[in-house]
mmCIF file with all atom_site columns, C-alpha atoms in Angstrom:
data_model
loop_
_atom_site.group_PDB
_atom_site.id
_atom_site.type_symbol
_atom_site.label_atom_id
_atom_site.label_alt_id
_atom_site.label_comp_id
_atom_site.label_asym_id
_atom_site.label_entity_id
_atom_site.label_seq_id
_atom_site.pdbx_PDB_ins_code
_atom_site.Cartn_x
_atom_site.Cartn_y
_atom_site.Cartn_z
_atom_site.occupancy
_atom_site.B_iso_or_equiv
_atom_site.pdbx_formal_charge
_atom_site.auth_seq_id
_atom_site.auth_comp_id
_atom_site.auth_asym_id
_atom_site.auth_atom_id
_atom_site.pdbx_PDB_model_num
ATOM 1   C CA . MET A 1 1   ? -10.994 -4.121  11.457  1.00 59.00 ? 6   MET A CA 1
ATOM 2   C CA . ASN A 1 2   ? -13.350 -6.697  10.447  1.00 61.00 ? 7   ASN A CA 1
ATOM 3   C CA . GLU A 1 3   ? -16.435 -3.914  10.054  1.00 75.00 ? 8   GLU A CA 1
ATOM 4   C CA . ARG A 1 4   ? -16.835 -3.987  6.222   1.00 82.00 ? 9   ARG A CA 1
ATOM 5   C CA . PHE A 1 5   ? -17.993 -0.969  4.330   1.00 84.00 ? 10  PHE A CA 1
ATOM 6   C CA . THR A 1 6   ? -21.573 -0.837  2.877   1.00 85.00 ? 11  THR A CA 1
ATOM 7   C CA . PRO A 1 7   ? -21.826 -0.523  -1.033  1.00 87.00 ? 12  PRO A CA 1
ATOM 8   C CA . GLU A 1 8   ? -22.162 2.807   -0.955  1.00 88.00 ? 13  GLU A CA 1
ATOM 9   C CA . GLU A 1 9   ? -19.475 3.657   1.348   1.00 86.00 ? 14  GLU A CA 1
ATOM 10  C CA . LYS A 1 10  ? -17.219 1.650   -0.585  1.00 86.00 ? 15  LYS A CA 1
ATOM 11  C CA . LYS A 1 11  ? -18.185 3.395   -3.972  1.00 89.00 ? 16  LYS A CA 1
ATOM 12  C CA . GLU A 1 12  ? -17.450 6.947   -1.834  1.00 87.00 ? 17  GLU A CA 1
ATOM 13  C CA . LEU A 1 13  ? -14.129 5.696   -0.518  1.00 82.00 ? 18  LEU A CA 1
ATOM 14  C CA . GLN A 1 14  ? -13.159 4.591   -4.119  1.00 83.00 ? 19  GLN A CA 1
ATOM 15  C CA . GLU A 1 15  ? -13.778 7.897   -5.546  1.00 87.00 ? 20  GLU A CA 1
ATOM 16  C CA . THR A 1 16  ? -11.448 9.144   -2.687  1.00 82.00 ? 21  THR A CA 1
ATOM 17  C CA . LEU A 1 17  ? -8.494  6.817   -3.342  1.00 79.00 ? 22  LEU A CA 1
ATOM 18  C CA . ALA A 1 18  ? -9.051  7.538   -7.257  1.00 81.00 ? 23  ALA A CA 1
ATOM 19  C CA . ARG A 1 19  ? -8.750  11.132  -6.866  1.00 85.00 ? 24  ARG A CA 1
ATOM 20  C CA . ILE A 1 20  ? -5.603  10.715  -4.069  1.00 79.00 ? 25  ILE A CA 1
ATOM 21  C CA . TYR A 1 21  ? -4.156  8.872   -7.026  1.00 77.00 ? 26  TYR A CA 1
ATOM 22  C CA . LYS A 1 22  ? -4.528  10.998  -9.691  1.00 83.00 ? 27  LYS A CA 1
ATOM 23  C CA . SER A 1 23  ? -3.955  14.329  -8.137  1.00 86.00 ? 28  SER A CA 1
ATOM 24  C CA . THR A 1 24  ? -0.425  13.124  -6.505  1.00 81.00 ? 29  THR A CA 1
ATOM 25  C CA . PRO A 1 25  ? 2.504   13.790  -8.908  1.00 83.00 ? 30  PRO A CA 1
ATOM 26  C CA . TYR A 1 26  ? 4.118   10.949  -6.977  1.00 76.00 ? 31  TYR A CA 1
ATOM 27  C CA . PHE A 1 27  ? 1.552   8.143   -7.996  1.00 76.00 ? 32  PHE A CA 1
ATOM 28  C CA . GLN A 1 28  ? 1.583   9.260   -11.543 1.00 77.00 ? 33  GLN A CA 1
ATOM 29  C CA . THR A 1 29  ? 4.962   7.483   -11.662 1.00 82.00 ? 34  THR A CA 1
ATOM 30  C CA . LEU A 1 30  ? 3.964   4.055   -10.081 1.00 82.00 ? 35  LEU A CA 1
ATOM 31  C CA . PRO A 1 31  ? 1.578   1.919   -12.458 1.00 84.00 ? 36  PRO A CA 1
ATOM 32  C CA . CYS A 1 32  ? -0.377  0.629   -9.344  1.00 86.00 ? 37  CYS A CA 1
ATOM 33  C CA . ARG A 1 33  ? -3.821  -0.498  -9.529  1.00 88.00 ? 38  ARG A CA 1
ATOM 34  C CA . VAL A 1 34  ? -6.082  -1.074  -6.740  1.00 88.00 ? 39  VAL A CA 1
ATOM 35  C CA . ILE A 1 35  ? -7.878  -4.555  -6.779  1.00 92.00 ? 40  ILE A CA 1
ATOM 36  C CA . ASP A 1 36  ? -9.919  -4.283  -3.564  1.00 91.00 ? 41  ASP A CA 1
ATOM 37  C CA . PHE A 1 37  ? -10.017 -3.042  -0.591  1.00 91.00 ? 42  PHE A CA 1
ATOM 38  C CA . ASP A 1 38  ? -12.064 -2.846  2.733   1.00 91.00 ? 43  ASP A CA 1
ATOM 39  C CA . ARG A 1 39  ? -11.881 -1.177  5.828   1.00 92.00 ? 44  ARG A CA 1
ATOM 40  C CA . GLY A 1 40  ? -8.160  -1.491  6.891   1.00 94.00 ? 45  GLY A CA 1
ATOM 41  C CA . GLU A 1 41  ? -6.713  -3.645  4.007   1.00 95.00 ? 46  GLU A CA 1
ATOM 42  C CA . VAL A 1 42  ? -6.163  -3.128  0.462   1.00 95.00 ? 47  VAL A CA 1
ATOM 43  C CA . ARG A 1 43  ? -4.874  -4.981  -2.317  1.00 96.00 ? 48  ARG A CA 1
ATOM 44  C CA . ILE A 1 44  ? -2.906  -3.392  -5.089  1.00 95.00 ? 49  ILE A CA 1
ATOM 45  C CA . ASP A 1 45  ? -1.098  -5.024  -8.288  1.00 96.00 ? 50  ASP A CA 1
ATOM 46  C CA . PHE A 1 46  ? 1.947   -3.648  -9.181  1.00 94.00 ? 51  PHE A CA 1
ATOM 47  C CA . PRO A 1 47  ? 4.047   -4.233  -12.822 1.00 95.00 ? 52  PRO A CA 1
ATOM 48  C CA . VAL A 1 48  ? 7.779   -4.625  -12.437 1.00 95.00 ? 53  VAL A CA 1
ATOM 49  C CA . GLU A 1 49  ? 8.921   -2.375  -15.654 1.00 94.00 ? 54  GLU A CA 1
ATOM 50  C CA . GLU A 1 50  ? 12.331  -2.023  -16.735 1.00 93.00 ? 55  GLU A CA 1
ATOM 51  C CA . ARG A 1 51  ? 12.802  1.975   -15.703 1.00 93.00 ? 56  ARG A CA 1
ATOM 52  C CA . PHE A 1 52  ? 12.258  0.433   -12.196 1.00 91.00 ? 57  PHE A CA 1
ATOM 53  C CA . CYS A 1 53  ? 14.870  -1.770  -11.853 1.00 92.00 ? 58  CYS A CA 1
ATOM 54  C CA . THR A 1 54  ? 18.551  -2.226  -11.541 1.00 93.00 ? 59  THR A CA 1
ATOM 55  C CA . ALA A 1 55  ? 21.262  -3.057  -14.067 1.00 93.00 ? 60  ALA A CA 1
ATOM 56  C CA . ASP A 1 56  ? 20.754  -6.839  -13.450 1.00 92.00 ? 61  ASP A CA 1
ATOM 57  C CA . GLY A 1 57  ? 17.284  -6.805  -13.941 1.00 91.00 ? 62  GLY A CA 1
ATOM 58  C CA . THR A 1 58  ? 15.467  -6.870  -10.647 1.00 94.00 ? 63  THR A CA 1
ATOM 59  C CA . ALA A 1 59  ? 13.530  -4.173  -8.995  1.00 94.00 ? 64  ALA A CA 1
ATOM 60  C CA . SER A 1 60  ? 14.983  -1.569  -6.900  1.00 94.00 ? 65  SER A CA 1
ATOM 61  C CA . ALA A 1 61  ? 14.688  -1.881  -3.138  1.00 94.00 ? 66  ALA A CA 1
ATOM 62  C CA . GLY A 1 62  ? 13.479  1.991   -3.029  1.00 93.00 ? 67  GLY A CA 1
ATOM 63  C CA . LEU A 1 63  ? 10.668  1.254   -5.670  1.00 90.00 ? 68  LEU A CA 1
ATOM 64  C CA . MET A 1 64  ? 10.044  -1.881  -3.384  1.00 95.00 ? 69  MET A CA 1
ATOM 65  C CA . THR A 1 65  ? 10.120  0.359   -0.138  1.00 96.00 ? 70  THR A CA 1
ATOM 66  C CA . ALA A 1 66  ? 7.785   3.188   -2.359  1.00 93.00 ? 71  ALA A CA 1
ATOM 67  C CA . PHE A 1 67  ? 5.102   0.046   -3.102  1.00 94.00 ? 72  PHE A CA 1
ATOM 68  C CA . CYS A 1 68  ? 5.320   -0.966  0.574   1.00 97.00 ? 73  CYS A CA 1
ATOM 69  C CA . ASP A 1 69  ? 4.298   2.421   1.606   1.00 95.00 ? 74  ASP A CA 1
ATOM 70  C CA . THR A 1 70  ? 1.489   3.111   -0.927  1.00 93.00 ? 75  THR A CA 1
ATOM 71  C CA . LEU A 1 71  ? 0.225   -0.265  0.504   1.00 96.00 ? 76  LEU A CA 1
ATOM 72  C CA . MET A 1 72  ? 0.450   0.658   4.422   1.00 97.00 ? 77  MET A CA 1
ATOM 73  C CA . GLY A 1 73  ? -0.610  4.421   3.517   1.00 93.00 ? 78  GLY A CA 1
ATOM 74  C CA . PHE A 1 74  ? -3.881  3.407   1.402   1.00 92.00 ? 79  PHE A CA 1
ATOM 75  C CA . SER A 1 75  ? -4.830  0.726   4.147   1.00 95.00 ? 80  SER A CA 1
ATOM 76  C CA . SER A 1 76  ? -5.017  3.358   6.671   1.00 94.00 ? 81  SER A CA 1
ATOM 77  C CA . ARG A 1 77  ? -6.849  5.685   4.263   1.00 91.00 ? 82  ARG A CA 1
ATOM 78  C CA . THR A 1 78  ? -9.802  3.014   3.971   1.00 92.00 ? 83  THR A CA 1
ATOM 79  C CA . CYS A 1 79  ? -9.727  3.706   7.868   1.00 92.00 ? 84  CYS A CA 1
ATOM 80  C CA . GLY A 1 80  ? -10.302 7.433   7.170   1.00 90.00 ? 85  GLY A CA 1
ATOM 81  C CA . TYR A 1 81  ? -6.973  8.567   8.727   1.00 94.00 ? 86  TYR A CA 1
ATOM 82  C CA . ARG A 1 82  ? -4.619  11.431  6.910   1.00 92.00 ? 87  ARG A CA 1
ATOM 83  C CA . ILE A 1 83  ? -1.326  9.874   7.949   1.00 95.00 ? 88  ILE A CA 1
ATOM 84  C CA . THR A 1 84  ? 2.322   10.484  7.355   1.00 95.00 ? 89  THR A CA 1
ATOM 85  C CA . THR A 1 85  ? 5.316   7.772   7.417   1.00 95.00 ? 90  THR A CA 1
ATOM 86  C CA . LEU A 1 86  ? 7.177   7.905   10.668  1.00 97.00 ? 91  LEU A CA 1
ATOM 87  C CA . GLU A 1 87  ? 9.642   4.811   9.909   1.00 98.00 ? 92  GLU A CA 1
ATOM 88  C CA . ILE A 1 88  ? 9.605   1.798   7.645   1.00 98.00 ? 93  ILE A CA 1
ATOM 89  C CA . ASN A 1 89  ? 11.151  -1.747  8.199   1.00 98.00 ? 94  ASN A CA 1
ATOM 90  C CA . MET A 1 90  ? 11.667  -3.598  4.961   1.00 98.00 ? 95  MET A CA 1
ATOM 91  C CA . ASN A 1 91  ? 12.230  -7.455  4.682   1.00 98.00 ? 96  ASN A CA 1
ATOM 92  C CA . TYR A 1 92  ? 13.210  -8.556  1.429   1.00 97.00 ? 97  TYR A CA 1
ATOM 93  C CA . VAL A 1 93  ? 13.196  -12.289 0.768   1.00 97.00 ? 98  VAL A CA 1
ATOM 94  C CA . ARG A 1 94  ? 13.511  -12.618 -3.331  1.00 96.00 ? 99  ARG A CA 1
ATOM 95  C CA . HIS A 1 95  ? 14.229  -10.453 -5.976  1.00 95.00 ? 100 HIS A CA 1
ATOM 96  C CA . ALA A 1 96  ? 11.047  -9.043  -8.192  1.00 96.00 ? 101 ALA A CA 1
ATOM 97  C CA . ARG A 1 97  ? 12.141  -8.978  -11.890 1.00 94.00 ? 102 ARG A CA 1
ATOM 98  C CA . VAL A 1 98  ? 11.288  -7.613  -14.679 1.00 94.00 ? 103 VAL A CA 1
ATOM 99  C CA . GLY A 1 99  ? 7.793   -8.169  -16.262 1.00 94.00 ? 104 GLY A CA 1
ATOM 100 C CA . GLU A 1 100 ? 6.458   -9.868  -13.417 1.00 96.00 ? 105 GLU A CA 1
ATOM 101 C CA . LEU A 1 101 ? 3.215   -8.647  -11.761 1.00 97.00 ? 106 LEU A CA 1
ATOM 102 C CA . LEU A 1 102 ? 3.531   -8.231  -7.836  1.00 98.00 ? 107 LEU A CA 1
ATOM 103 C CA . HIS A 1 103 ? 0.673   -8.527  -5.529  1.00 98.00 ? 108 HIS A CA 1
ATOM 104 C CA . GLY A 1 104 ? 0.647   -6.477  -2.578  1.00 98.00 ? 109 GLY A CA 1
ATOM 105 C CA . MET A 1 105 ? -1.841  -6.199  0.536   1.00 98.00 ? 110 MET A CA 1
ATOM 106 C CA . GLY A 1 106 ? -1.728  -3.801  2.889   1.00 98.00 ? 111 GLY A CA 1
ATOM 107 C CA . THR A 1 107 ? -2.999  -4.177  6.410   1.00 98.00 ? 112 THR A CA 1
ATOM 108 C CA . VAL A 1 108 ? -3.473  -1.829  9.522   1.00 98.00 ? 113 VAL A CA 1
ATOM 109 C CA . VAL A 1 109 ? -2.818  -3.956  12.594  1.00 98.00 ? 114 VAL A CA 1
ATOM 110 C CA . ASN A 1 110 ? -3.253  -1.086  15.589  1.00 98.00 ? 115 ASN A CA 1
ATOM 111 C CA . ILE A 1 111 ? -4.410  2.092   15.624  1.00 97.00 ? 116 ILE A CA 1
ATOM 112 C CA . GLY A 1 112 ? -3.236  4.487   18.822  1.00 97.00 ? 117 GLY A CA 1
ATOM 113 C CA . GLU A 1 113 ? -3.914  7.533   19.934  1.00 96.00 ? 118 GLU A CA 1
ATOM 114 C CA . ASP A 1 114 ? -1.239  9.578   17.937  1.00 97.00 ? 119 ASP A CA 1
ATOM 115 C CA . THR A 1 115 ? 0.267   6.357   15.401  1.00 98.00 ? 120 THR A CA 1
ATOM 116 C CA . LEU A 1 116 ? -0.994  3.426   13.172  1.00 97.00 ? 121 LEU A CA 1
ATOM 117 C CA . LEU A 1 117 ? 0.950   0.307   13.263  1.00 98.00 ? 122 LEU A CA 1
ATOM 118 C CA . THR A 1 118 ? 0.479   -1.280  9.278   1.00 98.00 ? 123 THR A CA 1
ATOM 119 C CA . GLU A 1 119 ? 2.158   -4.064  7.616   1.00 98.00 ? 124 GLU A CA 1
ATOM 120 C CA . ALA A 1 120 ? 2.684   -5.246  3.728   1.00 99.00 ? 125 ALA A CA 1
ATOM 121 C CA . VAL A 1 121 ? 3.179   -8.161  2.086   1.00 99.00 ? 126 VAL A CA 1
ATOM 122 C CA . ILE A 1 122 ? 3.863   -8.532  -1.403  1.00 98.00 ? 127 ILE A CA 1
ATOM 123 C CA . HIS A 1 123 ? 3.678   -11.944 -3.350  1.00 98.00 ? 128 HIS A CA 1
ATOM 124 C CA . ASP A 1 124 ? 4.792   -12.823 -7.119  1.00 97.00 ? 129 ASP A CA 1
ATOM 125 C CA . ASP A 1 125 ? 2.345   -14.460 -9.647  1.00 94.00 ? 130 ASP A CA 1
ATOM 126 C CA . GLU A 1 126 ? 3.378   -17.942 -8.514  1.00 96.00 ? 131 GLU A CA 1
ATOM 127 C CA . GLY A 1 127 ? 2.378   -16.843 -4.528  1.00 97.00 ? 132 GLY A CA 1
ATOM 128 C CA . ARG A 1 128 ? 5.919   -16.608 -3.647  1.00 98.00 ? 133 ARG A CA 1
ATOM 129 C CA . LEU A 1 129 ? 7.163   -14.139 -0.854  1.00 98.00 ? 134 LEU A CA 1
ATOM 130 C CA . VAL A 1 130 ? 8.889   -11.370 -2.071  1.00 98.00 ? 135 VAL A CA 1
ATOM 131 C CA . VAL A 1 131 ? 9.026   -8.490  0.572   1.00 98.00 ? 136 VAL A CA 1
ATOM 132 C CA . LYS A 1 132 ? 7.169   -7.975  4.195   1.00 98.00 ? 137 LYS A CA 1
ATOM 133 C CA . SER A 1 133 ? 6.909   -4.700  5.807   1.00 98.00 ? 138 SER A CA 1
ATOM 134 C CA . ARG A 1 134 ? 5.713   -2.965  8.668   1.00 98.00 ? 139 ARG A CA 1
ATOM 135 C CA . ALA A 1 135 ? 5.592   0.707   9.218   1.00 98.00 ? 140 ALA A CA 1
ATOM 136 C CA . SER A 1 136 ? 4.269   3.145   11.711  1.00 98.00 ? 141 SER A CA 1
ATOM 137 C CA . PHE A 1 137 ? 2.311   6.479   10.721  1.00 98.00 ? 142 PHE A CA 1
ATOM 138 C CA . TYR A 1 138 ? 1.488   9.586   12.710  1.00 98.00 ? 143 TYR A CA 1
ATOM 139 C CA . ILE A 1 139 ? -1.928  10.571  12.424  1.00 98.00 ? 144 ILE A CA 1
ATOM 140 C CA . LEU A 1 140 ? -2.341  14.093  10.815  1.00 97.00 ? 145 LEU A CA 1
ATOM 141 C CA . GLU A 1 141 ? -6.189  14.093  10.785  1.00 94.00 ? 146 GLU A CA 1
ATOM 142 C CA . LYS A 1 142 ? -8.544  11.676  12.107  1.00 93.00 ? 147 LYS A CA 1
ATOM 143 C CA . PRO A 1 143 ? -11.777 10.355  10.707  1.00 89.00 ? 148 PRO A CA 1
ATOM 144 C CA . GLU A 1 144 ? -14.561 12.640  11.732  1.00 81.00 ? 149 GLU A CA 1
ATOM 145 C CA . LYS A 1 145 ? -16.693 9.668   12.862  1.00 69.00 ? 150 LYS A CA 1
ATOM 146 C CA . GLN A 1 146 ? -14.998 7.076   15.295  1.00 56.00 ? 151 GLN A CA 1
#
């Protein structure tokens, strides 16, 4: 995944990701902000809002799973694949609390014939690891040029 986008390719993909984000009702509930991306990786920030937390003010596990799935799904889109999640593994290292800004990175680890393997890491503003996740995705559609 070391191949970089040309400025034109990056602009086109940025427009595609924005279109996907705006046209998918599910994404409208998540206040994600794409910070940067390149082929096989994406960086997204996510503010922990009260509406996503448990009664004790910590981000719910479901929210963290959704954020990781978004990170890993978007990283596969940067390679031109349309995918669906097969399985996801979550390792929670520490709680995230209301008001924290989380910084996530999704990365494509391997591209097989029918599946992609990805991983995501989420850190807090102090650089502490919050979550590490891995997922496999079934390839629904491959990019036109490979």
